[in-house]
Short mmCIF file of C-alpha atoms in Angstrom, two decimals:
data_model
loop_
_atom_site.label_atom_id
_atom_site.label_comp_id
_atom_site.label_asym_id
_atom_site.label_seq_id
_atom_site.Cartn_x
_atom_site.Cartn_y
_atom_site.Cartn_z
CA UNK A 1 -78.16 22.12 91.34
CA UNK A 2 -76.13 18.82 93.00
CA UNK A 3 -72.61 19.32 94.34
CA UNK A 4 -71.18 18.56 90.86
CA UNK A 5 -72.98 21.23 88.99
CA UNK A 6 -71.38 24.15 91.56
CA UNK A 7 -67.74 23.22 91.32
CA UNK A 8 -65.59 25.07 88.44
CA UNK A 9 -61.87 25.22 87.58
CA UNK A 10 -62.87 29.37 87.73
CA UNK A 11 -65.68 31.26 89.07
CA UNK A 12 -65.40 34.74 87.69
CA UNK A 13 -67.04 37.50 89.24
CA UNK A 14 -68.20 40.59 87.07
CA UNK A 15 -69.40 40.34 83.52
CA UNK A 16 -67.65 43.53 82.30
CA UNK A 17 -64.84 43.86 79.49
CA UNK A 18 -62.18 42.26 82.33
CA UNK A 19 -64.78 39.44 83.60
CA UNK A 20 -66.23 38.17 79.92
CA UNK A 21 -62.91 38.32 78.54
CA UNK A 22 -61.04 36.30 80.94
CA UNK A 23 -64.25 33.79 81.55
CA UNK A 24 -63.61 33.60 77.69
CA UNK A 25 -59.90 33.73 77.38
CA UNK A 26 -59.63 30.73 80.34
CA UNK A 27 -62.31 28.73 78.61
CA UNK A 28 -60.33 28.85 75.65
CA UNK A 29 -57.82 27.29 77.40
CA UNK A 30 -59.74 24.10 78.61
CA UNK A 31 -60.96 25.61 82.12
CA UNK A 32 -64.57 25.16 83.19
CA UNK A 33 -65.23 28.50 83.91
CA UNK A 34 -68.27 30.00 85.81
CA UNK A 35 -69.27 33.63 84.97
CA UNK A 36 -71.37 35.61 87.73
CA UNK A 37 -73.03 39.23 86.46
CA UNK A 38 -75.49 40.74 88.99
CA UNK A 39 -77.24 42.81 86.34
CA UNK A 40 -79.08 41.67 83.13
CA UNK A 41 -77.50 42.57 80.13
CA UNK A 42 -78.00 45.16 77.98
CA UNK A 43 -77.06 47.07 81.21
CA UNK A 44 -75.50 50.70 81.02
CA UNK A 45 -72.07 51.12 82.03
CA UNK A 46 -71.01 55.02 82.76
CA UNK A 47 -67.59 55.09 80.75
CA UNK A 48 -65.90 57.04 78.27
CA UNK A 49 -66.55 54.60 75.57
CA UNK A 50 -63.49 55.00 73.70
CA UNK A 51 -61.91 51.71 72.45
CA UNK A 52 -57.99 51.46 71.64
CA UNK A 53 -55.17 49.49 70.74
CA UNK A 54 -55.17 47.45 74.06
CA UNK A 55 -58.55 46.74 74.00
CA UNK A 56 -58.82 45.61 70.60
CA UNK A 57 -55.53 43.05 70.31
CA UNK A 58 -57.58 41.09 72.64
CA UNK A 59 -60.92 41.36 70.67
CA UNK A 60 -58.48 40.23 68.04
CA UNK A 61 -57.33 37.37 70.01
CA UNK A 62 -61.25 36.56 70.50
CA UNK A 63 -61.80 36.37 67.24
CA UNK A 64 -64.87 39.95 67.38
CA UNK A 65 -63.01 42.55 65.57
CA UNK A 66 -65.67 41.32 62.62
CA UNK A 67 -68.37 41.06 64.44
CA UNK A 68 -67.72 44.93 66.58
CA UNK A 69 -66.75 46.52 63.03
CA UNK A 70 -70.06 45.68 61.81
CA UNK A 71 -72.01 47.36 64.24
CA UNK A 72 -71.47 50.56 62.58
CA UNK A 73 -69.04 51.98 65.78
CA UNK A 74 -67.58 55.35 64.99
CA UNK A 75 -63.84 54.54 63.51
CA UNK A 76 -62.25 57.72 65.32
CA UNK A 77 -59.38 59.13 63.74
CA UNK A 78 -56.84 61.04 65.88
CA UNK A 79 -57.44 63.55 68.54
CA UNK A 80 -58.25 67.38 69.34
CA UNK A 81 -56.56 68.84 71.97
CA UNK A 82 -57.03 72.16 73.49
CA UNK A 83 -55.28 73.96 76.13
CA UNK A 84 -55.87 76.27 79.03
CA UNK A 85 -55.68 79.62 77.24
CA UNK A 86 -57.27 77.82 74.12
CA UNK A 87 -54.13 76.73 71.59
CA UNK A 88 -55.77 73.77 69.48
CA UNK A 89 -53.78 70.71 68.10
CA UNK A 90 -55.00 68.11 66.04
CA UNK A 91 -52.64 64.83 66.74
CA UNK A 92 -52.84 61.75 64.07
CA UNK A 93 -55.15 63.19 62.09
CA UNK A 94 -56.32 60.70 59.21
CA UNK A 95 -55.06 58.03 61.04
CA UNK A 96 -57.73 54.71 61.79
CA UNK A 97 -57.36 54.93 65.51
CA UNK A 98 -60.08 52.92 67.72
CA UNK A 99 -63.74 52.45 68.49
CA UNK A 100 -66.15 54.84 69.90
CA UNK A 101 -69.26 52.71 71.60
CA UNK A 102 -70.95 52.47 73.78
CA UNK A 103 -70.54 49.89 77.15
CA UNK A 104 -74.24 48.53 76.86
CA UNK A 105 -73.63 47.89 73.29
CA UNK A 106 -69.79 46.82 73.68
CA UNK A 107 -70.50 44.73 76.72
CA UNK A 108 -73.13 42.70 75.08
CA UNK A 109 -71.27 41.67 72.65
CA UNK A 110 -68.41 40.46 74.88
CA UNK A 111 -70.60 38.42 77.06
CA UNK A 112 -72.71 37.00 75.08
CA UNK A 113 -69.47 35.19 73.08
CA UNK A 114 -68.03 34.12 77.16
CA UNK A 115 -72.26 32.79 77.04
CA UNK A 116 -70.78 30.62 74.52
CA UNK A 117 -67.48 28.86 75.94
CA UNK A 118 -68.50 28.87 79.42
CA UNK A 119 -70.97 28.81 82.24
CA UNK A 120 -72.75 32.51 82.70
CA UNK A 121 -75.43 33.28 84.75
CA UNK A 122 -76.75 37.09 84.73
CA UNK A 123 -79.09 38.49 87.95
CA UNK A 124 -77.26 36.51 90.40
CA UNK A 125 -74.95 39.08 92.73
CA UNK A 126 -71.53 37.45 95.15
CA UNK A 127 -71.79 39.16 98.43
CA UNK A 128 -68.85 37.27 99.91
CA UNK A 129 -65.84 34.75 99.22
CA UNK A 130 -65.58 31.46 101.09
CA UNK A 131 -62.12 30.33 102.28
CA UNK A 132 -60.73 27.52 103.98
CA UNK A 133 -58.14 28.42 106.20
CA UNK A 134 -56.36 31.62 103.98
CA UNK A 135 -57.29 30.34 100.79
CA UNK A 136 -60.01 31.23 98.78
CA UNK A 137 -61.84 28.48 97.27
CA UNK A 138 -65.65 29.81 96.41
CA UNK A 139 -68.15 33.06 96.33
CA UNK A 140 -71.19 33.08 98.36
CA UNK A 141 -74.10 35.09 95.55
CA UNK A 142 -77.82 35.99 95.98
CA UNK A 143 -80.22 35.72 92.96
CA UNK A 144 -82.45 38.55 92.40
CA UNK A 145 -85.14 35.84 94.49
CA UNK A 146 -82.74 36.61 97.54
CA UNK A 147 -82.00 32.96 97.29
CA UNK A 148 -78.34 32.14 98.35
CA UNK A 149 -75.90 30.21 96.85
CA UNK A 150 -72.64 29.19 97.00
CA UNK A 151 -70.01 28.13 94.53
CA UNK A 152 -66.73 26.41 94.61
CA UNK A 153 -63.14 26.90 92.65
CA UNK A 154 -59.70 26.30 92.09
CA UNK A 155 -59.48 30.52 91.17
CA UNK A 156 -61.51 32.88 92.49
CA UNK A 157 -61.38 36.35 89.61
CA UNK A 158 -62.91 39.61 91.08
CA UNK A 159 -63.35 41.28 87.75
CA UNK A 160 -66.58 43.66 89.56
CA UNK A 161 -65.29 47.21 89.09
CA UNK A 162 -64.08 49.64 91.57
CA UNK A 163 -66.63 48.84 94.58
CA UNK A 164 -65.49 45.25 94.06
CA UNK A 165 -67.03 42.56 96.82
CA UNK A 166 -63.87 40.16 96.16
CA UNK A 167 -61.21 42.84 96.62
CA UNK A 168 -62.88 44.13 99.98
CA UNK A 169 -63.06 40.34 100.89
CA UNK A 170 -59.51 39.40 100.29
CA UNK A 171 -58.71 42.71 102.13
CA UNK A 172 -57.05 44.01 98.71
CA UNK A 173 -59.31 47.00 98.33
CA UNK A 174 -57.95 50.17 100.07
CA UNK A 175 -57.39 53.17 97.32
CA UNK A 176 -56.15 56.94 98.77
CA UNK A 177 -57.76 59.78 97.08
CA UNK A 178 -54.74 60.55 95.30
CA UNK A 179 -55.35 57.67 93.31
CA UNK A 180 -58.98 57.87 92.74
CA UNK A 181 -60.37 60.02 89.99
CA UNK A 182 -63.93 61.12 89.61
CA UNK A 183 -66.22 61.21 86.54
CA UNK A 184 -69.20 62.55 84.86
CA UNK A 185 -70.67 61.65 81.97
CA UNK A 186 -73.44 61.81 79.56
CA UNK A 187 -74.72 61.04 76.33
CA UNK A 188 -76.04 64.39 74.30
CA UNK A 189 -77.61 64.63 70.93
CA UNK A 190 -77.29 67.85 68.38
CA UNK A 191 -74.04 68.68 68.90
CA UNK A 192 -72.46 70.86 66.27
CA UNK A 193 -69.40 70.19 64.92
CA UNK A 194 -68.45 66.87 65.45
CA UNK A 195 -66.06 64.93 63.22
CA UNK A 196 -64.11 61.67 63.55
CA UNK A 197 -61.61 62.80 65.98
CA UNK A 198 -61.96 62.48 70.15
CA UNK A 199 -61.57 65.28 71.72
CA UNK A 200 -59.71 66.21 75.04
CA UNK A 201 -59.75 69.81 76.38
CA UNK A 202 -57.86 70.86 79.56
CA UNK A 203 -60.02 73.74 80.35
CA UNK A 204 -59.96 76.36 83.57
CA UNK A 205 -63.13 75.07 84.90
CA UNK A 206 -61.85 71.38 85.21
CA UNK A 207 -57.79 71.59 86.05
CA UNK A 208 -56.11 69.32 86.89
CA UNK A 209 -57.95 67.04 85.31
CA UNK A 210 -59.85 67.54 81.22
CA UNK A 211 -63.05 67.66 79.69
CA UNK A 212 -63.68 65.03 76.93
CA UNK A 213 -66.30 64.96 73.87
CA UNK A 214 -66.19 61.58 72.19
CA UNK A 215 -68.59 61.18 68.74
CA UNK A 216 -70.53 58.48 68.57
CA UNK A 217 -72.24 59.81 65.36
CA UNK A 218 -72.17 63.27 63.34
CA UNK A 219 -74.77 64.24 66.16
CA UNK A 220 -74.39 62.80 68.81
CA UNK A 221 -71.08 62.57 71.79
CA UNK A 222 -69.96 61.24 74.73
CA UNK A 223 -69.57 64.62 76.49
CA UNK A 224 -67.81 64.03 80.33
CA UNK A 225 -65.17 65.21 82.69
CA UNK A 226 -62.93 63.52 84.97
CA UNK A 227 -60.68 64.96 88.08
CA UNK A 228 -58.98 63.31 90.71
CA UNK A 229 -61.33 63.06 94.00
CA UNK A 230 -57.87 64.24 96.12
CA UNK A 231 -58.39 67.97 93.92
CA UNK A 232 -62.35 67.76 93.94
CA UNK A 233 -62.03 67.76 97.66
CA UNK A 234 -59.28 70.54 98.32
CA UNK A 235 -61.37 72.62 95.79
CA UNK A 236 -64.76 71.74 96.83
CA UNK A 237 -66.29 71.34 93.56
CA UNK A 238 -69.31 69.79 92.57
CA UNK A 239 -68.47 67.74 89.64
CA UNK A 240 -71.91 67.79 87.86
CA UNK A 241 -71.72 71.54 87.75
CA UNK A 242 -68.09 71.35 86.66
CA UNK A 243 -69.52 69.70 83.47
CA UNK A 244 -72.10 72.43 82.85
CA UNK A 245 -69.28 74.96 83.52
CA UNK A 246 -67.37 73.30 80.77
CA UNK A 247 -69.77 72.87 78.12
CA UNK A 248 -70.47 77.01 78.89
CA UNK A 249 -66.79 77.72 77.80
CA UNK A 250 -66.62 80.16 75.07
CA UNK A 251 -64.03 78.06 72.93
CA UNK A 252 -66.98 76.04 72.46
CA UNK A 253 -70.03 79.12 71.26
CA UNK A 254 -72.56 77.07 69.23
CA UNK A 255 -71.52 73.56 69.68
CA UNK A 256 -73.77 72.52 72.89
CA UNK A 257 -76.48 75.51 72.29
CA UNK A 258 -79.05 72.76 70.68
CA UNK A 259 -77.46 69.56 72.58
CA UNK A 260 -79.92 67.81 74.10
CA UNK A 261 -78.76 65.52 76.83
CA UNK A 262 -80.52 62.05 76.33
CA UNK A 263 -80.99 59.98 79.64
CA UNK A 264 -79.57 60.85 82.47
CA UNK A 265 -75.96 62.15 83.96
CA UNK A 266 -73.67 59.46 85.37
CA UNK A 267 -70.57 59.37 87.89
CA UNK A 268 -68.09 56.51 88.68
CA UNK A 269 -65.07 56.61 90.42
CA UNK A 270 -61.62 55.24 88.42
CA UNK A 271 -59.20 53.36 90.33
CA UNK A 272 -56.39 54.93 88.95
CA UNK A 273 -53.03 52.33 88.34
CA UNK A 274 -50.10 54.76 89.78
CA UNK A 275 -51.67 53.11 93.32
CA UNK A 276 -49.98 49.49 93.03
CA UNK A 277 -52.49 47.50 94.45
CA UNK A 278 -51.71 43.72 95.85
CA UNK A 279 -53.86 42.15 92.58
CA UNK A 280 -53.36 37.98 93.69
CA UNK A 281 -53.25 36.00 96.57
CA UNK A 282 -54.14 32.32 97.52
CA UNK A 283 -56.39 31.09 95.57
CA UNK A 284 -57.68 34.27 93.88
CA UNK A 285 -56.69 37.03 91.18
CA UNK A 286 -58.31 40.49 90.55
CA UNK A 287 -58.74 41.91 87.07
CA UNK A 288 -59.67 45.83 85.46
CA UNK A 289 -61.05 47.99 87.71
CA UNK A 290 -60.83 45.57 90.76
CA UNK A 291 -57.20 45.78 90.58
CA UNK A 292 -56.79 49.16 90.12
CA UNK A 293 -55.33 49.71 86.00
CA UNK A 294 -56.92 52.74 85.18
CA UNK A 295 -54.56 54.80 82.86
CA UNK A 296 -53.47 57.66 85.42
CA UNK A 297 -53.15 59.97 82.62
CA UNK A 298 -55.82 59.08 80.70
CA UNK A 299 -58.50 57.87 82.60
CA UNK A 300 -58.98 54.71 80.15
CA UNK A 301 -59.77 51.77 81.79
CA UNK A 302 -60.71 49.14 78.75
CA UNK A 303 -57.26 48.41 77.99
CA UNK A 304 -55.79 47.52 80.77
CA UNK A 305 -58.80 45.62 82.18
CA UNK A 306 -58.66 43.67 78.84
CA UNK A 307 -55.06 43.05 78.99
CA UNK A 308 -54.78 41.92 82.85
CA UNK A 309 -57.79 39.42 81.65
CA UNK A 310 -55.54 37.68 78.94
CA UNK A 311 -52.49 37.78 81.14
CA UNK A 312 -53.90 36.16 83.93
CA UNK A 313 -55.90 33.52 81.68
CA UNK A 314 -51.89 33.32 80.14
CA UNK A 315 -50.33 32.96 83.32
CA UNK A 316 -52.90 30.53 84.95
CA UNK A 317 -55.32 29.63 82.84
CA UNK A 318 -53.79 25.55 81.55
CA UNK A 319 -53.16 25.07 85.27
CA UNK A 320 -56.09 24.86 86.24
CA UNK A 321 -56.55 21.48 84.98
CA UNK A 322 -53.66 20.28 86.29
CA UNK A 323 -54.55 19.72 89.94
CA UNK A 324 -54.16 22.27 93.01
CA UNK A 325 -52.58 25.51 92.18
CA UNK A 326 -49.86 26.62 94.64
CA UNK A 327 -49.91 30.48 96.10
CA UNK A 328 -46.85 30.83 94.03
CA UNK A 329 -49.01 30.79 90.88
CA UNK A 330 -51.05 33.43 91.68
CA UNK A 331 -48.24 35.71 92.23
CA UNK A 332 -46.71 35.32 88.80
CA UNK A 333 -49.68 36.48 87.44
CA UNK A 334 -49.05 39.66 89.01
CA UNK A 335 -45.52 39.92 88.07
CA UNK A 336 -46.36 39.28 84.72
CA UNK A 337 -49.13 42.12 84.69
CA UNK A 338 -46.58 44.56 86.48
CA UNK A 339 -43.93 43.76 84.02
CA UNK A 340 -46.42 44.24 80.80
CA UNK A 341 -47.83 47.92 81.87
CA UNK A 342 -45.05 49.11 84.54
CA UNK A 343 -43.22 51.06 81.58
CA UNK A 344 -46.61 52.55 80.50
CA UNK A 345 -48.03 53.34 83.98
CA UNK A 346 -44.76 55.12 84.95
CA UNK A 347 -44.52 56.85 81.73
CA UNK A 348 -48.40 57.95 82.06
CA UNK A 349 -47.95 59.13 85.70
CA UNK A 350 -45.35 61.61 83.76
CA UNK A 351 -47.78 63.18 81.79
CA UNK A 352 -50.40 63.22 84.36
CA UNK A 353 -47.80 65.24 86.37
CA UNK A 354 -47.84 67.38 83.39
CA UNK A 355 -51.38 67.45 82.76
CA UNK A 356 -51.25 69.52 86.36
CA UNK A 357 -49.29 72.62 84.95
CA UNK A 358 -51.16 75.28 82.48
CA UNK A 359 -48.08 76.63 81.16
CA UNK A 360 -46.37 73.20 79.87
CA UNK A 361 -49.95 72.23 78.40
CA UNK A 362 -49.94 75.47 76.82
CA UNK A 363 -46.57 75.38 75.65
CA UNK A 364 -46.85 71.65 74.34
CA UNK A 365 -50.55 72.07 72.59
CA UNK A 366 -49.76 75.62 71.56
CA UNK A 367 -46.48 74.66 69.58
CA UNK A 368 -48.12 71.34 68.38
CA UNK A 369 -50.44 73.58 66.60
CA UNK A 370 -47.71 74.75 64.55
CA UNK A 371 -45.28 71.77 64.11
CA UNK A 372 -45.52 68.68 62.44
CA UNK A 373 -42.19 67.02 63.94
CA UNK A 374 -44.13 67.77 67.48
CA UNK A 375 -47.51 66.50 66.48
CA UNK A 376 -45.71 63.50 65.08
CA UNK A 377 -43.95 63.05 68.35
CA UNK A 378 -47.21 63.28 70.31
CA UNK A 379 -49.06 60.82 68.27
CA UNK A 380 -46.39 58.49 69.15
CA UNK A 381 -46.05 59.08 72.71
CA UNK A 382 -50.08 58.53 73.00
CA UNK A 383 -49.02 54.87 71.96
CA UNK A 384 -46.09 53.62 72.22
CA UNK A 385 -45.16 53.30 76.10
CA UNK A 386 -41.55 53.81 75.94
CA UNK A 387 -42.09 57.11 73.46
CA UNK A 388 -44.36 58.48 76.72
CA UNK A 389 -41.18 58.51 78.73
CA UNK A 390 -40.15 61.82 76.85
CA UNK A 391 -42.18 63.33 78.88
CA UNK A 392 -39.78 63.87 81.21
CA UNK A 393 -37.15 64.50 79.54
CA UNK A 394 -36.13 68.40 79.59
CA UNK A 395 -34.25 68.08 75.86
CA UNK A 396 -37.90 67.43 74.58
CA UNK A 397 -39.64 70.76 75.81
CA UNK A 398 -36.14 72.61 74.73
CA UNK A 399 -36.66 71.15 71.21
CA UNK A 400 -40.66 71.85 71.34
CA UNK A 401 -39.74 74.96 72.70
CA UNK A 402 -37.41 75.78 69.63
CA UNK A 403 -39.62 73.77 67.03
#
């Protein structure tokens, strides 16, 4: 390779959701872009593999929905919630909600179309970023040979998860417990009962926090659990046996007696967004998990890492080819991110505050059993980020209360 053929516009690191869709999304926009995965693809990807409204405005804006609809994904349709003492409500039921796949499958597709527009290169890992003076202008990587080499850019785009190399680099990659949740997941086949719906249960065993079965088929689930690490610690639990515990419940008798777990468990640690962490600087930008967007109620990462990759690429991405980018630039791209998802981080922090207390989720779930204003005031508070502010209000548990 001759000095020409290692200088981009972009070098993004991390071939993820965030990475292939903002190599993409910048390409689109005229940059030379180089994308850097350290795996080969199909990789796995331990995630909840549920795929919403976020998520999919920007495989919209790529022009997949076709292509992901015709991979046969599970169309889920609503949600099944279950509370502490074991009220069940079934919110938007018949509704076409999003995807259930999964990340080896999902990722695939979304870089193999950034293959397309732009420079990607899988098996090569970045083990550090090269400045001059405080600004970042390149990644240092290793091939799978041990073979170093470096790159050079006007942007430098750590879109490589929650360990990410470019956010310990650029000394943007401190996260408290408090912010940090903890998950286990894994992929089981014969489970009874399964229908289109995703299913969230706030159980004993796993408060604060929920235990999730996602269908992937009429057989076959996504069956994980996710706390916050700050909890696991004061409780000193073992999150793998928290999972067993779980599928053991007796609201479940029957379901998991013939599941047969397929592969192997898998943990990962979520970056949760309600810590807001410094996400630009000179001369780079961090993206999904790197910058810390995971859904703090939630747990769902996909939509915000696909979101922060079409902002930045909005924000920055023409620039590029206009010369030198001044620090200034960077920054806007996270004010614009902040001022897209601030509403609907806040509003999620409120409900991850109430995720914490049996009583309200009993209250809420119990009474959404029974009322179809409530269930149609849930469904809209699951999407719409100003509806989640309710959740703090104290006229909306009076009227639940009375419903």
């Amino acid at each position: 390779m001759d000095a020409s053929e290692n200088v981009f516009d972009a070098v993004v690191v991390g071939g993820g959701p965030a990475g292939s869709c903002c190599a993409a999304l910048l390409a689109k926009r005229g940059a030379r872009v180089l994308l850097l995965e350290k795996e080969k693809f199909p990789r796995d990807k331990p995630c909840g593999d549920a795929l919403g409204a976020k998520a999919l405005a920007v495989i919209d804006e790529l022009g997949l929905r076709e292509k992901i609809s015709k991979k046969a994904f599970l169309r889920s349709g609503g949600i099944i919630f279950s509370s502490p003492s074991g009220h069940f409500a079934k919110i938007g039921e018949g509704e076409e909600g999003g995807f259930v796949c999964k990340r080896a499958e999902l990722d695939s597709i979304l870089f193999s179309h950034a293959k397309q527009v732009c420079t990607a290169i899988e098996g090569e890992e970045v083990v550090d970023v090269i400045f001059e003076g405080e600004r970042a202008v390149g990644v240092c990587s290793k091939d799978q040979m041990g073979e170093a080499k470096n790159y050079y850019a006007k942007l430098i785009v750590g879109a490589d998860g929650a360990n990410s190399v470019v956010a310990r680099k650029v000394g943007a990659a401190f996260v408290r417990a408090e912010h940090l949740c903890s998950a286990v997941r894994g992929y089981y086949s014969n489970v009874e009962g399964l229908g289109r719906e995703i299913e969230v249960h706030f159980l004993p065993e796993c408060m604060p926090g929920y235990f999730w079965v996602f269908p992937l088929s009429s057989h076959e689930a996504n069956i994980g659990v996710g706390m916050l690490v700050l909890d696991l610690q004061k409780k000193k639990l073992n999150l793998w046996k928290v999972l067993q515990d779980c599928m053991k419940n007796k609201r479940f008798k029957g379901r998991f007696e013939k599941a047969s777990l397929q592969g192997e468990l898998k943990g990962w640690s979520l970056p949760l967004a309600s810590a807001k962490r410094k996400c630009a600087g000179n001369g780079w930008a961090l993206v999904g998990d790197a910058a810390s967007l995971v859904d703090p109620f939630s747990g769902e990462g996909i939509g915000n890492a696909m979101k922060s990759a079409r902002i930045l690429a909005r924000t920055i991405g023409k620039k590029l080819q206009e010369g030198d980018l001044p620090e200034g630039e960077f920054e806007r791209y996270c004010q614009e991110l902040w001022k897209e998802i601030e509403v609907d981080i806040s509003n999620s922090m409120n409900l991850q505050r109430l995720g914490r207390h049996s009583f309200l989720l009993d209250l809420i779930i119990g009474k959404a059993g029974k009322s179809e204003w409530l269930r149609r005031e849930l469904s809209t508070m699951l999407v719409e980020s100003e509806a989640k502010g309710k959740a703090k209000s104290p006229l909306f548990y009076l009227r639940a209360l009375l419903s």
